[in-house]
Amino acid sequence: RILSLDAAQPFDYETHIKSQHQKSNSLKIALIGFGNFGQFLSKTFLTHHHTLLAHSRTDHSSLASSLGIRFYPDPNDLFEQHPDVVLLSTSILSTQQVLLSLPLQRLKRNTLFVDVLSVKEFPRNLLINNLPHEFDILCTHPMFGPESGKESWAGLPFVYDKVRILDEDDRVSRCEKFLDIFRNEGCRMVEMSCSEHDKYAAGSQFVTHTMGRVLERFGLESSPINTKGYERLLDLVENTRGDSFDLYYGLFMYNRNALEQLERLDLAFEEVKKELFGQLHRVYRKQLFGDTEEEKYFGQKLLGNGAP
Ligand code: NAP
């Protein structure tokens, strides 16, 4: 007769079942690029009981081992561990060079490649063109970073495109297990094509980064009378300050929609300035010449423009 559920049981059944469940859901994930964002992601991945292995250009072995992650300076050794998932978290600018240098022949034929680059069409094409046909491809963009996601990932957007997941139960379930990390953290899961992502992201993310950088150069400072709007601007600078220039430059160079957005931003700034100076000019002329002169001046202007 059991008097208390956990008391003096020779075998903790619940814990056993739980650990079996965790093991069956656990993925062996190889992180390529253990920089700012790779480290940030890995901390949460570990709480989901996945096994993490890492490789990067720089030797991050002591940091990795402090987190419980095995670091492999040589990607050959890493790939001989036969990870289920290879996650690319390299800078946008270096991804092509890194991918082409990886010893893909050491991986299992059934491997899932995932990227988390902040642009999507570029890695999509790169992976399709350079990976063996047997590899699955999932392109993702967690639209948050070490600053904006430091408290929680709940409600933050996670964009993904299942570019190539072969129709086999274990492949489909592996992809879902990977997506579950973000789902279970409460991310807002948005499935969309890579090209759609790039269109939206140029108008939102690239503009956000640009404004953050402009305002940082401008030198925003906190004051005792900050308004809510001003606090938001300070937050914007704070959110983008930690990101590398490589990341920002990658958003510009590897998203074909970014240049147009930069030009629109420039134009909008000029228009706002023109509106201000135009108004100032009118007031100033009124003061100089009075109402009659002002009417004559605008009358002439209209006639000059061919107006009736
Ligand atoms: P990043 O400057 O874009 O990338 C840094 C990573 O790229 C480091 O792991 C670095 O290796 C590696 N790297 C840079 N140049 C390299 C080269 N020539 N050869 C080999 N490796 C090189 O900064 P990040 O913030 O960590 O971003 C990583 C990726 O995540 C990027 O693709 C970015 O678009 C994406 N992402 C970032 C955020 C964010 O908020 N930060 C959010 C979503 C997505 P070492 O450190 O070992 O030298």
CSV table of C-alpha atoms and ligand atoms in Angstrom, one decimal:
chain,number,residue,atom,x,y,z
A,1,ARG,CA,0.0,0.0,0.0
A,2,ILE,CA,1.5,3.4,-1.0
A,3,LEU,CA,1.0,6.0,1.7
A,4,SER,CA,2.8,8.9,0.0
A,5,LEU,CA,3.5,9.1,-3.7
A,6,ASP,CA,7.3,9.7,-3.6
A,7,ALA,CA,8.1,8.3,-0.2
A,8,ALA,CA,10.4,5.3,0.1
A,9,GLN,CA,9.7,4.1,-3.4
A,10,PRO,CA,12.6,1.9,-4.6
A,11,PHE,CA,12.2,3.3,-8.1
A,12,ASP,CA,11.1,6.9,-8.9
A,13,TYR,CA,8.9,6.0,-11.8
A,14,GLU,CA,7.9,9.6,-12.7
A,15,THR,CA,11.5,10.8,-13.0
A,16,HIS,CA,12.4,7.7,-15.0
A,17,ILE,CA,9.5,8.3,-17.5
A,18,LYS,CA,10.4,12.0,-17.6
A,19,SER,CA,14.0,11.4,-18.4
A,20,GLN,CA,13.1,8.8,-21.0
A,21,HIS,CA,10.8,11.3,-22.7
A,22,GLN,CA,13.5,14.0,-22.6
A,23,LYS,CA,16.0,11.6,-24.2
A,24,SER,CA,13.6,10.6,-27.0
A,25,ASN,CA,13.0,14.3,-27.8
A,26,SER,CA,16.6,15.3,-27.4
A,27,LEU,CA,18.6,16.4,-30.5
A,28,LYS,CA,22.3,16.5,-31.0
A,29,ILE,CA,22.8,20.0,-32.3
A,30,ALA,CA,26.1,21.2,-33.8
A,31,LEU,CA,26.5,25.0,-33.7
A,32,ILE,CA,28.7,26.5,-36.3
A,33,GLY,CA,29.5,30.0,-35.2
A,34,PHE,CA,29.7,30.4,-31.5
A,35,GLY,CA,29.7,34.2,-31.3
A,36,ASN,CA,27.3,36.6,-29.7
A,37,PHE,CA,24.1,35.1,-31.1
A,38,GLY,CA,25.3,31.4,-31.1
A,39,GLN,CA,26.1,31.7,-27.4
A,40,PHE,CA,22.7,33.4,-26.6
A,41,LEU,CA,20.7,30.7,-28.4
A,42,SER,CA,22.7,27.8,-26.9
A,43,LYS,CA,21.9,28.8,-23.3
A,44,THR,CA,18.1,28.4,-24.0
A,45,PHE,CA,18.7,25.2,-26.1
A,46,LEU,CA,20.4,23.6,-23.1
A,47,THR,CA,17.3,24.1,-20.9
A,48,HIS,CA,15.4,22.0,-23.4
A,49,HIS,CA,17.7,19.1,-22.7
A,50,HIS,CA,19.4,19.0,-26.2
A,51,THR,CA,23.0,18.0,-26.6
A,52,LEU,CA,25.1,20.9,-27.9
A,53,LEU,CA,28.4,20.8,-29.7
A,54,ALA,CA,30.1,23.8,-31.1
A,55,HIS,CA,32.7,25.0,-33.6
A,56,SER,CA,33.8,28.5,-34.4
A,57,ARG,CA,36.7,30.5,-36.0
A,58,THR,CA,37.9,31.6,-32.6
A,59,ASP,CA,38.6,29.1,-29.8
A,60,HIS,CA,35.7,29.5,-27.4
A,61,SER,CA,36.4,26.2,-25.6
A,62,SER,CA,36.6,27.6,-22.0
A,63,LEU,CA,33.3,29.5,-22.4
A,64,ALA,CA,31.7,26.5,-24.0
A,65,SER,CA,32.7,24.1,-21.3
A,66,SER,CA,31.5,26.5,-18.6
A,67,LEU,CA,28.1,26.1,-20.2
A,68,GLY,CA,28.4,22.3,-20.6
A,69,ILE,CA,29.0,22.5,-24.4
A,70,ARG,CA,31.8,20.5,-26.0
A,71,PHE,CA,33.8,22.8,-28.3
A,72,TYR,CA,35.6,21.4,-31.4
A,73,PRO,CA,38.3,23.6,-32.9
A,74,ASP,CA,38.3,21.2,-35.9
A,75,PRO,CA,35.0,20.7,-37.8
A,76,ASN,CA,36.1,17.3,-38.9
A,77,ASP,CA,36.0,16.1,-35.3
A,78,LEU,CA,32.6,17.8,-34.7
A,79,PHE,CA,31.0,16.2,-37.8
A,80,GLU,CA,32.3,12.8,-36.8
A,81,GLN,CA,29.9,13.0,-33.8
A,82,HIS,CA,27.1,12.8,-36.4
A,83,PRO,CA,24.8,15.6,-35.1
A,84,ASP,CA,21.1,15.5,-36.0
A,85,VAL,CA,21.1,19.2,-36.7
A,86,VAL,CA,23.8,21.5,-38.0
A,87,LEU,CA,22.9,25.1,-37.0
A,88,LEU,CA,24.7,27.9,-38.9
A,89,SER,CA,25.0,31.0,-36.7
A,90,THR,CA,27.9,32.6,-38.6
A,91,SER,CA,28.0,36.3,-39.7
A,92,ILE,CA,26.1,36.8,-42.9
A,93,LEU,CA,29.3,37.9,-44.6
A,94,SER,CA,31.3,34.8,-43.7
A,95,THR,CA,28.6,32.1,-44.2
A,96,GLN,CA,29.4,31.2,-47.7
A,97,GLN,CA,33.1,30.8,-47.0
A,98,VAL,CA,32.4,28.8,-43.9
A,99,LEU,CA,29.8,26.5,-45.5
A,100,LEU,CA,32.1,25.7,-48.4
A,101,SER,CA,34.9,24.8,-46.0
A,102,LEU,CA,32.9,22.3,-43.9
A,103,PRO,CA,33.7,18.6,-44.3
A,104,LEU,CA,30.1,17.6,-45.2
A,105,GLN,CA,31.2,14.1,-46.2
A,106,ARG,CA,31.6,13.3,-42.5
A,107,LEU,CA,28.0,13.9,-41.7
A,108,LYS,CA,25.2,11.3,-41.8
A,109,ARG,CA,23.3,11.4,-45.1
A,110,ASN,CA,20.2,12.2,-43.1
A,111,THR,CA,21.1,15.6,-41.5
A,112,LEU,CA,19.1,18.7,-41.0
A,113,PHE,CA,20.7,22.0,-41.8
A,114,VAL,CA,19.3,25.1,-40.1
A,115,ASP,CA,20.4,28.7,-40.4
A,116,VAL,CA,19.5,31.7,-38.3
A,117,LEU,CA,20.8,34.5,-40.5
A,118,SER,CA,19.0,37.8,-40.4
A,119,VAL,CA,18.5,37.7,-44.2
A,120,LYS,CA,16.8,34.7,-45.7
A,121,GLU,CA,17.0,34.5,-49.5
A,122,PHE,CA,20.7,34.4,-49.5
A,123,PRO,CA,21.2,31.4,-47.2
A,124,ARG,CA,18.3,29.6,-48.8
A,125,ASN,CA,19.9,29.7,-52.2
A,126,LEU,CA,23.3,28.9,-50.7
A,127,LEU,CA,22.1,25.8,-48.9
A,128,ILE,CA,20.1,24.5,-51.8
A,129,ASN,CA,23.0,24.9,-54.2
A,130,ASN,CA,25.7,23.5,-52.0
A,131,LEU,CA,24.2,20.8,-49.8
A,132,PRO,CA,23.7,17.2,-50.9
A,133,HIS,CA,20.1,16.4,-51.9
A,134,GLU,CA,19.6,14.1,-48.9
A,135,PHE,CA,20.1,16.9,-46.4
A,136,ASP,CA,17.0,18.7,-45.0
A,137,ILE,CA,17.0,22.5,-45.0
A,138,LEU,CA,15.2,24.8,-42.6
A,139,CYS,CA,15.7,28.5,-42.9
A,140,THR,CA,14.9,30.5,-39.8
A,141,HIS,CA,15.1,33.9,-38.3
A,142,PRO,CA,14.6,34.4,-34.6
A,143,MET,CA,13.7,38.1,-34.8
A,144,PHE,CA,15.2,39.0,-31.4
A,145,GLY,CA,18.7,39.1,-29.9
A,146,PRO,CA,20.6,39.0,-26.7
A,147,GLU,CA,19.2,42.4,-25.7
A,148,SER,CA,15.5,42.1,-26.7
A,149,GLY,CA,15.3,38.5,-25.7
A,150,LYS,CA,17.3,38.6,-22.5
A,151,GLU,CA,14.3,38.3,-20.1
A,152,SER,CA,12.1,35.9,-22.2
A,153,TRP,CA,11.3,34.9,-25.7
A,154,ALA,CA,7.6,34.9,-25.1
A,155,GLY,CA,5.6,36.7,-27.8
A,156,LEU,CA,8.8,37.4,-29.9
A,157,PRO,CA,8.5,36.6,-33.6
A,158,PHE,CA,10.2,33.5,-35.0
A,159,VAL,CA,10.2,33.3,-38.8
A,160,TYR,CA,10.8,30.0,-40.6
A,161,ASP,CA,10.6,28.4,-44.0
A,162,LYS,CA,10.7,24.6,-44.4
A,163,VAL,CA,12.8,24.9,-47.6
A,164,ARG,CA,13.4,21.1,-47.9
A,165,ILE,CA,12.1,18.6,-45.4
A,166,LEU,CA,11.8,15.2,-47.0
A,167,ASP,CA,8.5,13.5,-46.4
A,168,GLU,CA,9.6,10.8,-43.9
A,169,ASP,CA,8.3,10.5,-40.4
A,170,ASP,CA,11.6,10.9,-38.6
A,171,ARG,CA,12.7,13.9,-40.7
A,172,VAL,CA,9.4,15.7,-40.2
A,173,SER,CA,9.5,14.9,-36.5
A,174,ARG,CA,13.1,16.1,-36.2
A,175,CYS,CA,12.2,19.4,-37.8
A,176,GLU,CA,9.2,19.8,-35.4
A,177,LYS,CA,11.4,19.0,-32.4
A,178,PHE,CA,13.7,21.8,-33.4
A,179,LEU,CA,10.8,24.2,-33.9
A,180,ASP,CA,9.4,23.1,-30.5
A,181,ILE,CA,12.3,24.9,-28.8
A,182,PHE,CA,10.9,28.2,-30.0
A,183,ARG,CA,7.3,27.2,-29.7
A,184,ASN,CA,7.7,26.1,-26.1
A,185,GLU,CA,9.5,29.3,-25.3
A,186,GLY,CA,6.3,31.1,-26.4
A,187,CYS,CA,7.7,32.6,-29.6
A,188,ARG,CA,5.2,33.9,-32.1
A,189,MET,CA,5.8,31.3,-34.9
A,190,VAL,CA,5.5,32.8,-38.4
A,191,GLU,CA,5.9,30.5,-41.4
A,192,MET,CA,6.7,32.5,-44.5
A,193,SER,CA,8.8,32.2,-47.6
A,194,CYS,CA,12.4,33.6,-47.5
A,195,SER,CA,11.7,36.2,-50.1
A,196,GLU,CA,8.6,37.5,-48.3
A,197,HIS,CA,10.7,37.7,-45.1
A,198,ASP,CA,13.4,39.8,-46.9
A,199,LYS,CA,10.7,42.2,-48.2
A,200,TYR,CA,9.2,42.8,-44.7
A,201,ALA,CA,12.6,42.8,-42.9
A,202,ALA,CA,14.1,45.5,-45.1
A,203,GLY,CA,11.2,47.8,-44.3
A,204,SER,CA,11.3,47.0,-40.5
A,205,GLN,CA,14.5,45.4,-39.3
A,206,PHE,CA,16.9,47.2,-41.5
A,207,VAL,CA,15.3,50.6,-40.9
A,208,THR,CA,15.3,49.9,-37.1
A,209,HIS,CA,19.0,49.1,-37.2
A,210,THR,CA,19.7,52.1,-39.3
A,211,MET,CA,17.8,54.5,-37.0
A,212,GLY,CA,19.5,52.8,-33.9
A,213,ARG,CA,22.9,53.5,-35.5
A,214,VAL,CA,22.1,57.0,-36.5
A,215,LEU,CA,20.8,57.9,-33.1
A,216,GLU,CA,23.9,56.3,-31.5
A,217,ARG,CA,26.1,58.5,-33.6
A,218,PHE,CA,23.9,61.5,-32.7
A,219,GLY,CA,24.6,60.8,-29.1
A,220,LEU,CA,21.3,60.4,-27.3
A,221,GLU,CA,21.6,60.9,-23.6
A,222,SER,CA,19.2,60.2,-20.8
A,223,SER,CA,17.8,63.3,-19.0
A,224,PRO,CA,15.7,63.8,-15.8
A,225,ILE,CA,12.7,64.7,-18.0
A,226,ASN,CA,12.7,61.7,-20.5
A,227,THR,CA,9.3,61.3,-22.1
A,228,LYS,CA,8.0,57.8,-23.0
A,229,GLY,CA,8.9,58.4,-26.7
A,230,TYR,CA,12.4,59.4,-25.8
A,231,GLU,CA,12.8,56.3,-23.5
A,232,ARG,CA,11.8,54.2,-26.6
A,233,LEU,CA,14.6,55.9,-28.6
A,234,LEU,CA,17.1,55.2,-25.9
A,235,ASP,CA,15.9,51.5,-25.8
A,236,LEU,CA,16.4,51.3,-29.6
A,237,VAL,CA,20.0,52.5,-29.3
A,238,GLU,CA,20.5,50.0,-26.5
A,239,ASN,CA,19.0,47.1,-28.6
A,240,THR,CA,21.2,47.8,-31.6
A,241,ARG,CA,24.4,48.9,-29.9
A,242,GLY,CA,25.5,45.3,-29.1
A,243,ASP,CA,25.2,44.1,-32.7
A,244,SER,CA,28.4,43.9,-34.8
A,245,PHE,CA,28.9,46.1,-37.9
A,246,ASP,CA,29.2,42.9,-39.9
A,247,LEU,CA,25.6,42.1,-39.0
A,248,TYR,CA,24.4,45.5,-40.1
A,249,TYR,CA,26.4,45.5,-43.2
A,250,GLY,CA,25.1,42.0,-44.0
A,251,LEU,CA,21.5,43.2,-43.7
A,252,PHE,CA,22.4,45.9,-46.3
A,253,MET,CA,24.4,43.9,-48.7
A,254,TYR,CA,22.5,40.6,-48.7
A,255,ASN,CA,19.0,41.9,-48.8
A,256,ARG,CA,18.2,43.2,-52.2
A,257,ASN,CA,15.4,45.4,-50.8
A,258,ALA,CA,17.6,47.3,-48.3
A,259,LEU,CA,19.0,49.9,-50.6
A,260,GLU,CA,15.6,51.1,-51.7
A,261,GLN,CA,14.6,51.5,-48.0
A,262,LEU,CA,17.7,53.5,-47.2
A,263,GLU,CA,16.9,55.8,-50.1
A,264,ARG,CA,13.3,56.2,-49.0
A,265,LEU,CA,14.6,57.0,-45.5
A,266,ASP,CA,16.9,59.7,-46.9
A,267,LEU,CA,14.1,61.2,-49.0
A,268,ALA,CA,11.7,61.2,-46.1
A,269,PHE,CA,14.3,63.1,-43.9
A,270,GLU,CA,14.8,65.6,-46.7
A,271,GLU,CA,11.1,66.1,-47.1
A,272,VAL,CA,10.6,66.7,-43.4
A,273,LYS,CA,13.4,69.3,-43.4
A,274,LYS,CA,11.9,71.0,-46.5
A,275,GLU,CA,8.5,71.2,-44.8
A,276,LEU,CA,10.1,72.9,-41.8
A,277,PHE,CA,12.3,75.3,-43.7
A,278,GLY,CA,9.4,76.1,-46.1
A,279,GLN,CA,7.2,77.1,-43.3
A,280,LEU,CA,10.0,79.2,-41.7
A,281,HIS,CA,10.6,80.9,-45.0
A,282,ARG,CA,7.0,81.9,-45.3
A,283,VAL,CA,6.8,83.3,-41.8
A,284,TYR,CA,10.1,85.2,-42.4
A,285,ARG,CA,8.8,86.7,-45.7
A,286,LYS,CA,5.6,87.8,-44.0
A,287,GLN,CA,7.5,89.6,-41.4
A,288,LEU,CA,9.7,91.3,-44.0
A,289,PHE,CA,7.1,92.3,-46.6
A,290,GLY,CA,3.7,92.0,-44.9
A,291,ASP,CA,0.5,90.2,-46.2
A,292,THR,CA,0.3,92.1,-49.6
A,293,GLU,CA,3.8,91.3,-50.7
A,294,GLU,CA,3.3,87.7,-49.6
A,295,GLU,CA,0.1,87.3,-51.7
A,296,LYS,CA,1.9,88.9,-54.7
A,297,TYR,CA,4.8,86.6,-54.3
A,298,PHE,CA,2.7,83.4,-54.2
A,299,GLY,CA,0.4,84.8,-56.9
A,300,GLN,CA,3.5,85.2,-59.1
A,301,LYS,CA,4.7,81.7,-58.2
A,302,LEU,CA,1.4,80.2,-59.2
A,303,LEU,CA,1.3,82.0,-62.6
A,304,GLY,CA,4.9,81.0,-63.1
A,305,ASN,CA,3.9,77.4,-62.6
A,306,GLY,CA,1.2,77.7,-65.3
A,307,ALA,CA,-1.7,77.6,-62.9
A,308,PRO,CA,-5.0,79.3,-64.0
B,1,NAP,P1,27.9,38.4,-36.4
B,1,NAP,O1,29.0,39.4,-36.3
B,1,NAP,O2,26.9,38.5,-37.4
B,1,NAP,O3,28.5,36.9,-36.4
B,1,NAP,C1,29.5,36.4,-35.5
B,1,NAP,C2,29.8,35.0,-35.8
B,1,NAP,O4,30.4,34.8,-37.1
B,1,NAP,C3,30.9,34.5,-34.9
B,1,NAP,O5,30.6,33.2,-34.5
B,1,NAP,C4,32.2,34.6,-35.7
B,1,NAP,O6,33.1,33.6,-35.3
B,1,NAP,C5,31.7,34.2,-37.1
B,1,NAP,N1,32.5,34.8,-38.1
B,1,NAP,C6,32.6,36.1,-38.4
B,1,NAP,N2,33.5,36.3,-39.4
B,1,NAP,C7,34.0,35.0,-39.7
B,1,NAP,C8,34.9,34.5,-40.7
B,1,NAP,N3,35.6,35.3,-41.5
B,1,NAP,N4,35.1,33.2,-40.7
B,1,NAP,C9,34.5,32.4,-39.9
B,1,NAP,N5,33.6,32.8,-38.9
B,1,NAP,C10,33.4,34.1,-38.9
B,1,NAP,O7,27.2,38.4,-34.9
B,1,NAP,P2,26.1,37.5,-34.2
B,1,NAP,O8,25.2,38.5,-33.5
B,1,NAP,O9,26.7,36.5,-33.4
B,1,NAP,O10,25.2,36.9,-35.4
B,1,NAP,C11,25.4,35.6,-35.9
B,1,NAP,C12,24.3,35.3,-36.9
B,1,NAP,O11,23.0,35.3,-36.3
B,1,NAP,C13,24.2,36.3,-38.0
B,1,NAP,O12,24.0,35.6,-39.2
B,1,NAP,C14,23.1,37.2,-37.7
B,1,NAP,O13,22.5,37.7,-38.8
B,1,NAP,C15,22.1,36.2,-37.0
B,1,NAP,N6,21.2,36.8,-36.0
B,1,NAP,C16,21.7,37.6,-35.1
B,1,NAP,C17,20.8,38.2,-34.2
B,1,NAP,C18,21.3,39.2,-33.1
B,1,NAP,O14,20.5,39.8,-32.4
B,1,NAP,N7,22.6,39.3,-32.8
B,1,NAP,C19,19.5,37.9,-34.2
B,1,NAP,C20,19.0,37.0,-35.2
B,1,NAP,C21,19.9,36.5,-36.1
B,1,NAP,P3,34.0,33.8,-34.0
B,1,NAP,O15,33.3,34.6,-32.9
B,1,NAP,O16,34.4,32.5,-33.5
B,1,NAP,O17,35.2,34.6,-34.4
